[in-house]
PDB file of C-alpha atoms in Angstrom:
ATOM      1  CA  UNK J  20      39.388 121.567 115.079  1.00 42.00           C
ATOM      2  CA  UNK J  21      40.501 122.155 112.063  1.00 42.00           C
ATOM      3  CA  UNK J  22      41.047 120.115 109.363  1.00 45.00           C
ATOM      4  CA  UNK J  23      43.629 120.039 106.743  1.00 45.00           C
ATOM      5  CA  UNK J  24      43.180 119.166 102.747  1.00 48.00           C
ATOM      6  CA  UNK J  25      45.534 115.793 101.779  1.00 45.00           C
ATOM      7  CA  UNK J  26      45.992 116.988  98.451  1.00 42.00           C
ATOM      8  CA  UNK J  27      47.052 120.545  99.547  1.00 45.00           C
ATOM      9  CA  UNK J  28      49.160 118.917 102.092  1.00 43.00           C
ATOM     10  CA  UNK J  29      51.134 116.955 100.147  1.00 44.00           C
ATOM     11  CA  UNK J  30      51.348 119.865  97.659  1.00 46.00           C
ATOM     12  CA  UNK J  31      52.975 121.889  99.869  1.00 46.00           C
ATOM     13  CA  UNK J  32      55.348 119.259 101.458  1.00 43.00           C
ATOM     14  CA  UNK J  33      56.379 118.723  97.516  1.00 44.00           C
ATOM     15  CA  UNK J  34      56.928 122.173  96.920  1.00 45.00           C
ATOM     16  CA  UNK J  35      59.110 122.597 100.122  1.00 44.00           C
ATOM     17  CA  UNK J  36      61.417 119.483  99.142  1.00 44.00           C
ATOM     18  CA  UNK J  37      62.020 121.028  95.562  1.00 43.00           C
ATOM     19  CA  UNK J  38      63.200 124.265  97.270  1.00 44.00           C
ATOM     20  CA  UNK J  39      65.570 122.337  99.296  1.00 38.00           C
ATOM     21  CA  UNK J  40      66.953 120.605  96.441  1.00 38.00           C
ATOM     22  CA  UNK J  41      67.153 123.407  94.895  1.00 38.00           C
ATOM     23  CA  UNK J  42      68.863 125.502  97.194  1.00 40.00           C
ATOM     24  CA  UNK J  43      71.411 122.777  97.958  1.00 37.00           C
ATOM     25  CA  UNK J  44      72.119 122.522  94.354  1.00 39.00           C
ATOM     26  CA  UNK J  45      72.606 126.016  93.894  1.00 37.00           C
ATOM     27  CA  UNK J  46      74.850 126.180  96.964  1.00 37.00           C
ATOM     28  CA  UNK J  47      76.713 123.534  95.273  1.00 38.00           C
ATOM     29  CA  UNK J  48      77.401 125.129  92.137  1.00 31.00           C
ATOM     30  CA  UNK J  49      78.237 127.905  93.752  1.00 32.00           C
ATOM     31  CA  UNK J  50      80.934 126.196  95.961  1.00 35.00           C
ATOM     32  CA  UNK J  51      82.224 124.427  92.873  1.00 36.00           C
ATOM     33  CA  UNK J  52      82.459 127.840  91.124  1.00 31.00           C
ATOM     34  CA  UNK J  53      84.421 129.609  93.937  1.00 31.00           C
ATOM     35  CA  UNK J  54      86.925 126.942  94.522  1.00 35.00           C
ATOM     36  CA  UNK J  55      87.349 126.317  91.065  1.00 38.00           C
ATOM     37  CA  UNK J  56      86.721 123.206  90.484  1.00 42.00           C
ATOM     38  CA  UNK J  57      85.224 121.943  87.201  1.00 43.00           C
ATOM     39  CA  UNK J  58      81.644 121.516  87.777  1.00 38.00           C
ATOM     40  CA  UNK J  59      80.396 120.254  84.317  1.00 48.00           C
ATOM     41  CA  UNK J  60      82.116 116.821  84.222  1.00 51.00           C
ATOM     42  CA  UNK J  61      80.459 114.008  83.617  1.00 57.00           C
ATOM     43  CA  UNK J  62      80.767 111.363  86.375  1.00 69.00           C
ATOM     44  CA  UNK J  63      83.759 109.570  85.041  1.00 90.00           C
ATOM     45  CA  UNK J  64      85.293 112.444  82.862  1.00 96.00           C
ATOM     46  CA  UNK J  65      88.791 114.089  83.566  1.00 98.00           C
ATOM     47  CA  UNK J  66      89.910 117.160  81.742  1.00 98.00           C
ATOM     48  CA  UNK J  67      93.353 117.539  80.815  1.00 98.00           C
ATOM     49  CA  UNK J  68      95.466 120.363  79.495  1.00 98.00           C
ATOM     50  CA  UNK J  69      98.004 119.620  76.805  1.00 98.00           C
ATOM     51  CA  UNK J  70      99.229 121.216  73.583  1.00 95.00           C
ATOM     52  CA  UNK J  71      97.601 120.757  70.010  1.00 95.00           C
ATOM     53  CA  UNK J  72     100.615 121.933  68.333  1.00 91.00           C
ATOM     54  CA  UNK J  73     103.793 120.281  69.492  1.00 92.00           C
ATOM     55  CA  UNK J  74     104.704 116.874  67.235  1.00 93.00           C
ATOM     56  CA  UNK J  75     106.121 114.371  69.646  1.00 93.00           C
ATOM     57  CA  UNK J  76     104.834 116.165  72.629  1.00 96.00           C
ATOM     58  CA  UNK J  77     101.068 117.271  72.210  1.00 97.00           C
ATOM     59  CA  UNK J  78      99.316 117.025  69.093  1.00 96.00           C
ATOM     60  CA  UNK J  79      95.668 117.178  67.600  1.00 97.00           C
ATOM     61  CA  UNK J  80      95.843 114.860  64.532  1.00 95.00           C
ATOM     62  CA  UNK J  81      93.573 115.971  61.630  1.00 95.00           C
ATOM     63  CA  UNK J  82      91.636 112.471  62.430  1.00 96.00           C
ATOM     64  CA  UNK J  83      90.816 114.204  65.904  1.00 95.00           C
ATOM     65  CA  UNK J  84      93.026 111.591  68.085  1.00 97.00           C
ATOM     66  CA  UNK J  85      96.026 113.175  70.190  1.00 98.00           C
ATOM     67  CA  UNK J  86      99.894 112.020  70.335  1.00 97.00           C
ATOM     68  CA  UNK J  87     102.953 112.774  71.759  1.00 97.00           C
ATOM     69  CA  UNK J  88     105.122 112.242  75.065  1.00 97.00           C
ATOM     70  CA  UNK J  89     102.873 114.651  77.089  1.00 98.00           C
ATOM     71  CA  UNK J  90      99.791 112.828  75.894  1.00 98.00           C
ATOM     72  CA  UNK J  91     100.869 109.591  76.868  1.00 98.00           C
ATOM     73  CA  UNK J  92     101.976 110.854  80.397  1.00 98.00           C
ATOM     74  CA  UNK J  93      98.614 112.382  81.156  1.00 98.00           C
ATOM     75  CA  UNK J  94      96.869 109.069  80.028  1.00 98.00           C
ATOM     76  CA  UNK J  95      98.784 106.870  82.292  1.00 98.00           C
ATOM     77  CA  UNK J  96      98.377 109.499  85.093  1.00 98.00           C
ATOM     78  CA  UNK J  97      94.513 109.704  84.507  1.00 98.00           C
ATOM     79  CA  UNK J  98      94.718 105.914  84.716  1.00 98.00           C
ATOM     80  CA  UNK J  99      96.189 105.880  88.051  1.00 98.00           C
ATOM     81  CA  UNK J 100      93.709 107.949  88.936  1.00 97.00           C
ATOM     82  CA  UNK J 101      90.898 105.746  88.554  1.00 97.00           C
ATOM     83  CA  UNK J 102      90.133 107.235  84.381  1.00 97.00           C
ATOM     84  CA  UNK J 103      90.057 105.090  81.358  1.00 97.00           C
ATOM     85  CA  UNK J 104      91.359 106.909  78.101  1.00 97.00           C
ATOM     86  CA  UNK J 105      87.901 107.127  76.706  1.00 97.00           C
ATOM     87  CA  UNK J 106      86.976 109.382  80.108  1.00 97.00           C
ATOM     88  CA  UNK J 107      89.596 111.687  78.846  1.00 98.00           C
ATOM     89  CA  UNK J 108      88.610 115.391  77.793  1.00 98.00           C
ATOM     90  CA  UNK J 109      91.324 116.874  76.132  1.00 98.00           C
ATOM     91  CA  UNK J 110      91.573 120.973  76.440  1.00 98.00           C
ATOM     92  CA  UNK J 111      94.285 123.024  74.454  1.00 96.00           C
ATOM     93  CA  UNK J 112      96.281 124.623  76.953  1.00 95.00           C
ATOM     94  CA  UNK J 113      98.680 127.529  75.176  1.00 91.00           C
ATOM     95  CA  UNK J 114     101.883 128.788  76.776  1.00 90.00           C
ATOM     96  CA  UNK J 115      99.953 131.502  77.661  1.00 88.00           C
ATOM     97  CA  UNK J 116      96.770 130.186  79.396  1.00 94.00           C
ATOM     98  CA  UNK J 117      98.061 127.349  81.556  1.00 95.00           C
ATOM     99  CA  UNK J 118      97.775 129.114  84.883  1.00 96.00           C
ATOM    100  CA  UNK J 119      94.562 130.700  84.011  1.00 97.00           C
ATOM    101  CA  UNK J 120      92.896 127.323  82.822  1.00 98.00           C
ATOM    102  CA  UNK J 121      94.184 125.830  86.208  1.00 98.00           C
ATOM    103  CA  UNK J 122      92.803 128.910  88.456  1.00 97.00           C
ATOM    104  CA  UNK J 123      89.381 129.308  86.598  1.00 97.00           C
ATOM    105  CA  UNK J 124      88.904 124.756  86.926  1.00 97.00           C
ATOM    106  CA  UNK J 125      88.809 124.532  83.206  1.00 98.00           C
ATOM    107  CA  UNK J 126      91.085 121.453  83.473  1.00 98.00           C
ATOM    108  CA  UNK J 127      91.641 119.296  85.986  1.00 98.00           C
ATOM    109  CA  UNK J 128      95.853 119.088  85.222  1.00 98.00           C
ATOM    110  CA  UNK J 129      98.170 120.554  82.541  1.00 98.00           C
ATOM    111  CA  UNK J 130     100.638 118.235  81.251  1.00 98.00           C
ATOM    112  CA  UNK J 131     101.963 120.840  78.382  1.00 96.00           C
ATOM    113  CA  UNK J 132     105.746 121.204  77.678  1.00 94.00           C
ATOM    114  CA  UNK J 133     104.970 123.266  81.078  1.00 95.00           C
ATOM    115  CA  UNK J 134     108.578 123.928  82.783  1.00 94.00           C
ATOM    116  CA  UNK J 135     108.647 124.354  86.547  1.00 95.00           C
ATOM    117  CA  UNK J 136     110.108 127.925  87.846  1.00 92.00           C
ATOM    118  CA  UNK J 137     109.542 130.327  90.817  1.00 94.00           C
ATOM    119  CA  UNK J 138     106.987 132.554  89.310  1.00 93.00           C
ATOM    120  CA  UNK J 139     104.429 129.984  87.736  1.00 95.00           C
ATOM    121  CA  UNK J 140     104.737 128.078  90.980  1.00 96.00           C
ATOM    122  CA  UNK J 141     103.539 131.097  93.017  1.00 97.00           C
ATOM    123  CA  UNK J 142     100.398 130.797  91.002  1.00 97.00           C
ATOM    124  CA  UNK J 143      99.986 127.039  90.441  1.00 98.00           C
ATOM    125  CA  UNK J 144     101.259 123.700  92.084  1.00 98.00           C
ATOM    126  CA  UNK J 145     103.748 121.051  90.299  1.00 98.00           C
ATOM    127  CA  UNK J 146     103.749 117.414  90.059  1.00 98.00           C
ATOM    128  CA  UNK J 147     106.870 116.133  88.975  1.00 98.00           C
ATOM    129  CA  UNK J 148     108.993 116.807  87.169  1.00 98.00           C
ATOM    130  CA  UNK J 149     108.519 114.152  84.850  1.00 98.00           C
ATOM    131  CA  UNK J 150     111.108 115.299  81.993  1.00 98.00           C
ATOM    132  CA  UNK J 151     114.499 117.134  82.275  1.00 97.00           C
ATOM    133  CA  UNK J 152     114.727 118.887  79.022  1.00 96.00           C
ATOM    134  CA  UNK J 153     117.289 121.284  77.669  1.00 95.00           C
ATOM    135  CA  UNK J 154     117.641 124.115  75.370  1.00 94.00           C
ATOM    136  CA  UNK J 155     119.016 123.177  72.027  1.00 96.00           C
ATOM    137  CA  UNK J 156     119.664 123.514  68.363  1.00 96.00           C
ATOM    138  CA  UNK J 157     118.407 121.617  65.283  1.00 96.00           C
ATOM    139  CA  UNK J 158     120.434 121.691  62.479  1.00 96.00           C
ATOM    140  CA  UNK J 159     120.425 119.682  58.690  1.00 96.00           C
ATOM    141  CA  UNK J 160     122.251 116.443  59.188  1.00 94.00           C
ATOM    142  CA  UNK J 161     124.830 117.029  57.004  1.00 95.00           C
ATOM    143  CA  UNK J 162     125.735 120.084  58.416  1.00 96.00           C
ATOM    144  CA  UNK J 163     129.142 119.714  60.440  1.00 96.00           C
ATOM    145  CA  UNK J 164     129.974 123.570  60.970  1.00 97.00           C
ATOM    146  CA  UNK J 165     128.106 123.831  63.841  1.00 97.00           C
ATOM    147  CA  UNK J 166     129.848 121.901  66.948  1.00 96.00           C
ATOM    148  CA  UNK J 167     129.411 124.666  69.853  1.00 96.00           C
ATOM    149  CA  UNK J 168     127.223 127.146  70.585  1.00 95.00           C
ATOM    150  CA  UNK J 169     129.897 130.118  69.385  1.00 95.00           C
ATOM    151  CA  UNK J 170     129.574 128.641  66.236  1.00 97.00           C
ATOM    152  CA  UNK J 171     125.965 130.196  66.001  1.00 97.00           C
ATOM    153  CA  UNK J 172     128.072 133.326  65.415  1.00 97.00           C
ATOM    154  CA  UNK J 173     127.090 134.917  61.781  1.00 97.00           C
ATOM    155  CA  UNK J 174     124.744 132.034  61.030  1.00 97.00           C
ATOM    156  CA  UNK J 175     120.761 132.632  60.758  1.00 97.00           C
ATOM    157  CA  UNK J 176     119.048 131.090  63.925  1.00 96.00           C
ATOM    158  CA  UNK J 177     115.322 130.446  64.036  1.00 95.00           C
ATOM    159  CA  UNK J 178     112.967 130.430  66.637  1.00 91.00           C
ATOM    160  CA  UNK J 179     109.080 131.573  67.098  1.00 87.00           C
ATOM    161  CA  UNK J 180     108.524 134.965  67.475  1.00 82.00           C
ATOM    162  CA  UNK J 181     108.747 136.307  70.868  1.00 70.00           C
ATOM    163  CA  UNK J 182     110.794 133.368  72.377  1.00 77.00           C
ATOM    164  CA  UNK J 183     113.227 133.504  75.100  1.00 78.00           C
ATOM    165  CA  UNK J 184     115.222 130.615  73.432  1.00 85.00           C
ATOM    166  CA  UNK J 185     116.295 132.815  70.957  1.00 83.00           C
ATOM    167  CA  UNK J 186     117.234 135.505  72.920  1.00 82.00           C
ATOM    168  CA  UNK J 187     119.250 133.457  75.308  1.00 85.00           C
ATOM    169  CA  UNK J 188     121.538 132.802  72.361  1.00 90.00           C
ATOM    170  CA  UNK J 189     121.696 136.042  71.265  1.00 87.00           C
ATOM    171  CA  UNK J 190     122.480 137.250  74.144  1.00 88.00           C
ATOM    172  CA  UNK J 191     124.798 134.629  76.287  1.00 90.00           C
ATOM    173  CA  UNK J 192     126.159 132.472  73.547  1.00 92.00           C
ATOM    174  CA  UNK J 193     126.508 133.751  70.011  1.00 94.00           C
ATOM    175  CA  UNK J 194     125.841 137.483  69.781  1.00 95.00           C
ATOM    176  CA  UNK J 195     126.274 137.667  66.036  1.00 96.00           C
ATOM    177  CA  UNK J 196     123.687 134.994  65.284  1.00 96.00           C
ATOM    178  CA  UNK J 197     121.297 135.926  62.837  1.00 95.00           C
ATOM    179  CA  UNK J 198     118.165 136.074  64.648  1.00 93.00           C
ATOM    180  CA  UNK J 199     114.938 135.416  62.510  1.00 92.00           C
ATOM    181  CA  UNK J 200     111.563 135.176  64.177  1.00 90.00           C
ATOM    182  CA  UNK J 201     108.508 133.110  62.373  1.00 90.00           C
ATOM    183  CA  UNK J 202     105.471 132.293  63.365  1.00 85.00           C
ATOM    184  CA  UNK J 203     105.532 128.735  64.090  1.00 84.00           C
ATOM    185  CA  UNK J 204     108.598 126.381  64.693  1.00 88.00           C
ATOM    186  CA  UNK J 205     106.742 124.251  61.515  1.00 88.00           C
ATOM    187  CA  UNK J 206     108.021 127.615  59.545  1.00 92.00           C
ATOM    188  CA  UNK J 207     111.376 127.114  60.796  1.00 94.00           C
ATOM    189  CA  UNK J 208     111.527 123.648  59.949  1.00 93.00           C
ATOM    190  CA  UNK J 209     110.708 124.448  56.459  1.00 94.00           C
ATOM    191  CA  UNK J 210     113.455 127.209  56.410  1.00 96.00           C
ATOM    192  CA  UNK J 211     115.949 124.482  57.590  1.00 97.00           C
ATOM    193  CA  UNK J 212     115.315 122.333  55.546  1.00 96.00           C
ATOM    194  CA  UNK J 213     115.185 124.664  52.406  1.00 96.00           C
ATOM    195  CA  UNK J 214     118.605 126.043  53.457  1.00 96.00           C
ATOM    196  CA  UNK J 215     117.430 129.446  54.557  1.00 96.00           C
ATOM    197  CA  UNK J 216     117.618 128.821  58.057  1.00 97.00           C
ATOM    198  CA  UNK J 217     121.142 127.324  59.499  1.00 98.00           C
ATOM    199  CA  UNK J 218     119.627 126.413  63.072  1.00 97.00           C
ATOM    200  CA  UNK J 219     116.323 126.169  64.952  1.00 96.00           C
ATOM    201  CA  UNK J 220     116.223 126.656  68.255  1.00 95.00           C
ATOM    202  CA  UNK J 221     113.763 125.613  71.554  1.00 94.00           C
ATOM    203  CA  UNK J 222     113.632 122.797  74.307  1.00 94.00           C
ATOM    204  CA  UNK J 223     115.612 119.993  72.967  1.00 95.00           C
ATOM    205  CA  UNK J 224     112.200 117.541  73.459  1.00 94.00           C
ATOM    206  CA  UNK J 225     109.663 119.920  71.028  1.00 93.00           C
ATOM    207  CA  UNK J 226     112.732 119.849  68.501  1.00 94.00           C
ATOM    208  CA  UNK J 227     113.392 115.980  68.645  1.00 92.00           C
ATOM    209  CA  UNK J 228     109.364 116.011  68.429  1.00 91.00           C
ATOM    210  CA  UNK J 229     109.426 117.858  65.014  1.00 90.00           C
ATOM    211  CA  UNK J 230     112.444 116.028  63.361  1.00 88.00           C
ATOM    212  CA  UNK J 231     110.480 112.752  64.371  1.00 87.00           C
ATOM    213  CA  UNK J 232     107.700 113.579  61.810  1.00 88.00           C
ATOM    214  CA  UNK J 233     108.213 111.362  58.495  1.00 87.00           C
ATOM    215  CA  UNK J 234     108.656 113.542  56.174  1.00 89.00           C
ATOM    216  CA  UNK J 235     111.790 115.124  58.163  1.00 90.00           C
ATOM    217  CA  UNK J 236     113.188 111.643  58.573  1.00 86.00           C
ATOM    218  CA  UNK J 237     117.065 111.651  58.571  1.00 89.00           C
ATOM    219  CA  UNK J 238     117.218 115.083  57.469  1.00 94.00           C
ATOM    220  CA  UNK J 239     117.547 117.002  61.022  1.00 94.00           C
ATOM    221  CA  UNK J 240     119.881 116.447  63.871  1.00 93.00           C
ATOM    222  CA  UNK J 241     120.050 117.803  67.362  1.00 93.00           C
ATOM    223  CA  UNK J 242     123.479 119.446  68.356  1.00 94.00           C
ATOM    224  CA  UNK J 243     123.261 118.643  72.055  1.00 92.00           C
ATOM    225  CA  UNK J 244     124.384 121.520  73.639  1.00 94.00           C
ATOM    226  CA  UNK J 245     122.171 121.554  76.754  1.00 93.00           C
ATOM    227  CA  UNK J 246     122.058 125.462  77.356  1.00 93.00           C
ATOM    228  CA  UNK J 247     119.599 125.097  80.071  1.00 91.00           C
ATOM    229  CA  UNK J 248     117.622 123.025  82.488  1.00 93.00           C
ATOM    230  CA  UNK J 249     113.834 123.067  81.621  1.00 93.00           C
ATOM    231  CA  UNK J 250     111.969 120.868  84.146  1.00 96.00           C
ATOM    232  CA  UNK J 251     108.664 119.533  82.856  1.00 97.00           C
ATOM    233  CA  UNK J 252     106.090 118.818  85.571  1.00 98.00           C
ATOM    234  CA  UNK J 253     101.987 118.657  85.683  1.00 98.00           C
ATOM    235  CA  UNK J 254     100.531 121.650  86.930  1.00 98.00           C
ATOM    236  CA  UNK J 255      97.661 121.503  89.107  1.00 98.00           C
ATOM    237  CA  UNK J 256      95.454 124.163  91.169  1.00 98.00           C
ATOM    238  CA  UNK J 257      97.292 125.316  94.027  1.00 97.00           C
ATOM    239  CA  UNK J 258      96.876 123.841  97.229  1.00 97.00           C
ATOM    240  CA  UNK J 259      94.958 120.589  95.146  1.00 97.00           C
ATOM    241  CA  UNK J 260      95.578 116.902  96.986  1.00 96.00           C
ATOM    242  CA  UNK J 261      96.112 115.985  92.844  1.00 98.00           C
ATOM    243  CA  UNK J 262     100.253 117.058  93.156  1.00 98.00           C
ATOM    244  CA  UNK J 263     100.509 113.763  95.831  1.00 98.00           C
ATOM    245  CA  UNK J 264      98.465 111.644  93.550  1.00 98.00           C
ATOM    246  CA  UNK J 265      99.914 112.740  90.516  1.00 98.00           C
ATOM    247  CA  UNK J 266     103.303 111.941  91.864  1.00 98.00           C
ATOM    248  CA  UNK J 267     103.038 108.294  92.736  1.00 98.00           C
ATOM    249  CA  UNK J 268     101.765 107.578  89.289  1.00 98.00           C
ATOM    250  CA  UNK J 269     104.991 109.396  88.029  1.00 98.00           C
ATOM    251  CA  UNK J 270     106.815 107.219  89.964  1.00 98.00           C
ATOM    252  CA  UNK J 271     105.178 104.089  89.137  1.00 98.00           C
ATOM    253  CA  UNK J 272     105.292 105.053  85.375  1.00 98.00           C
ATOM    254  CA  UNK J 273     108.895 104.908  85.730  1.00 98.00           C
ATOM    255  CA  UNK J 274     109.042 102.186  87.737  1.00 98.00           C
ATOM    256  CA  UNK J 275     107.271  99.907  85.558  1.00 98.00           C
ATOM    257  CA  UNK J 276     108.898 100.796  82.233  1.00 98.00           C
ATOM    258  CA  UNK J 277     105.888 102.639  80.574  1.00 98.00           C
ATOM    259  CA  UNK J 278     108.066 106.225  80.534  1.00 98.00           C
ATOM    260  CA  UNK J 279     110.935 104.736  78.794  1.00 96.00           C
ATOM    261  CA  UNK J 280     108.690 102.924  76.313  1.00 96.00           C
ATOM    262  CA  UNK J 281     106.837 106.631  76.042  1.00 96.00           C
ATOM    263  CA  UNK J 282     110.319 108.549  75.774  1.00 94.00           C
ATOM    264  CA  UNK J 283     111.240 105.910  72.948  1.00 91.00           C
ATOM    265  CA  UNK J 284     107.830 106.069  70.995  1.00 91.00           C
ATOM    266  CA  UNK J 285     107.893 109.690  70.682  1.00 91.00           C
ATOM    267  CA  UNK J 286     111.699 110.733  70.394  1.00 86.00           C
ATOM    268  CA  UNK J 287     113.447 107.902  69.061  1.00 76.00           C
ATOM    269  CA  UNK J 288     113.374 108.980  65.667  1.00 71.00           C
ATOM    270  CA  UNK J 289     115.258 112.029  65.766  1.00 72.00           C
ATOM    271  CA  UNK J 290     118.219 110.262  68.213  1.00 73.00           C
ATOM    272  CA  UNK J 291     117.445 112.299  71.360  1.00 83.00           C
ATOM    273  CA  UNK J 292     119.426 111.728  73.916  1.00 85.00           C
ATOM    274  CA  UNK J 293     116.839 112.350  76.626  1.00 89.00           C
ATOM    275  CA  UNK J 294     118.073 112.316  80.544  1.00 94.00           C
ATOM    276  CA  UNK J 295     116.748 109.615  82.960  1.00 96.00           C
ATOM    277  CA  UNK J 296     113.961 110.169  84.381  1.00 97.00           C
ATOM    278  CA  UNK J 297     114.174 112.653  87.126  1.00 97.00           C
ATOM    279  CA  UNK J 298     113.647 112.342  90.949  1.00 97.00           C
ATOM    280  CA  UNK J 299     110.247 113.582  91.670  1.00 96.00           C
ATOM    281  CA  UNK J 300     110.392 116.694  93.411  1.00 96.00           C
ATOM    282  CA  UNK J 301     113.979 117.431  92.329  1.00 97.00           C
ATOM    283  CA  UNK J 302     114.055 120.723  90.056  1.00 97.00           C
ATOM    284  CA  UNK J 303     117.296 120.814  88.406  1.00 96.00           C
ATOM    285  CA  UNK J 304     118.662 124.598  88.263  1.00 92.00           C
TER     286      UNK J 304
END
């Protein structure tokens, strides 16, 4: 008969249990990485991608807070998903990075003036749309010479470098427009204010956000040309069950009046004539 050392037996059992826990934990981390699900959240945290540099849409202020329509929509949606505003970790989602952030699992969802289109829908899923924007122009409030897109011919038209909006005007609507490309829309607005630029073009919602800033109060107006349809959606990982849950939250936001309040709060000072809240799942071509 062999007698076992009780202390040695206890140590062996403890080591075996630790090995099992380590194995399960490693497997869990590996699975999280493979599926792209964010794995470094606190228990109640949710990570949301937004723009940091678009007033009225998504803006990180000097004091470290976040404002804009997309911020208000994302905060409402997160609340319906069970998260307090303090649970939200805001992450910058530049236009070129949005799909990558979702595919890598760096964010749970993206609300960043994210127009739904067929190319993007091959890579990510979209909830919404939650806003129908249009390409437009911003002009000085006292300028009555630009009443339709063709009036942009021979005018100095500004957009950011590489913008498809400016090229759309140049190639389809006003081929004689004098295209000026700057590094950012803020530079375009400074040029517009100083008379160096005659018009700035991008989505009307973005233009309205810039024009709503206090330093530009009553200086600019939107042309109201509606030169394209931009269906803003909330991006999620391909196949994520968040899509349906976010759609439910968006429907509630419209029904209880929170959507209208957010539009008025963020775009109202620019006189933005927004479209009614779009129907969930219907993309306007």
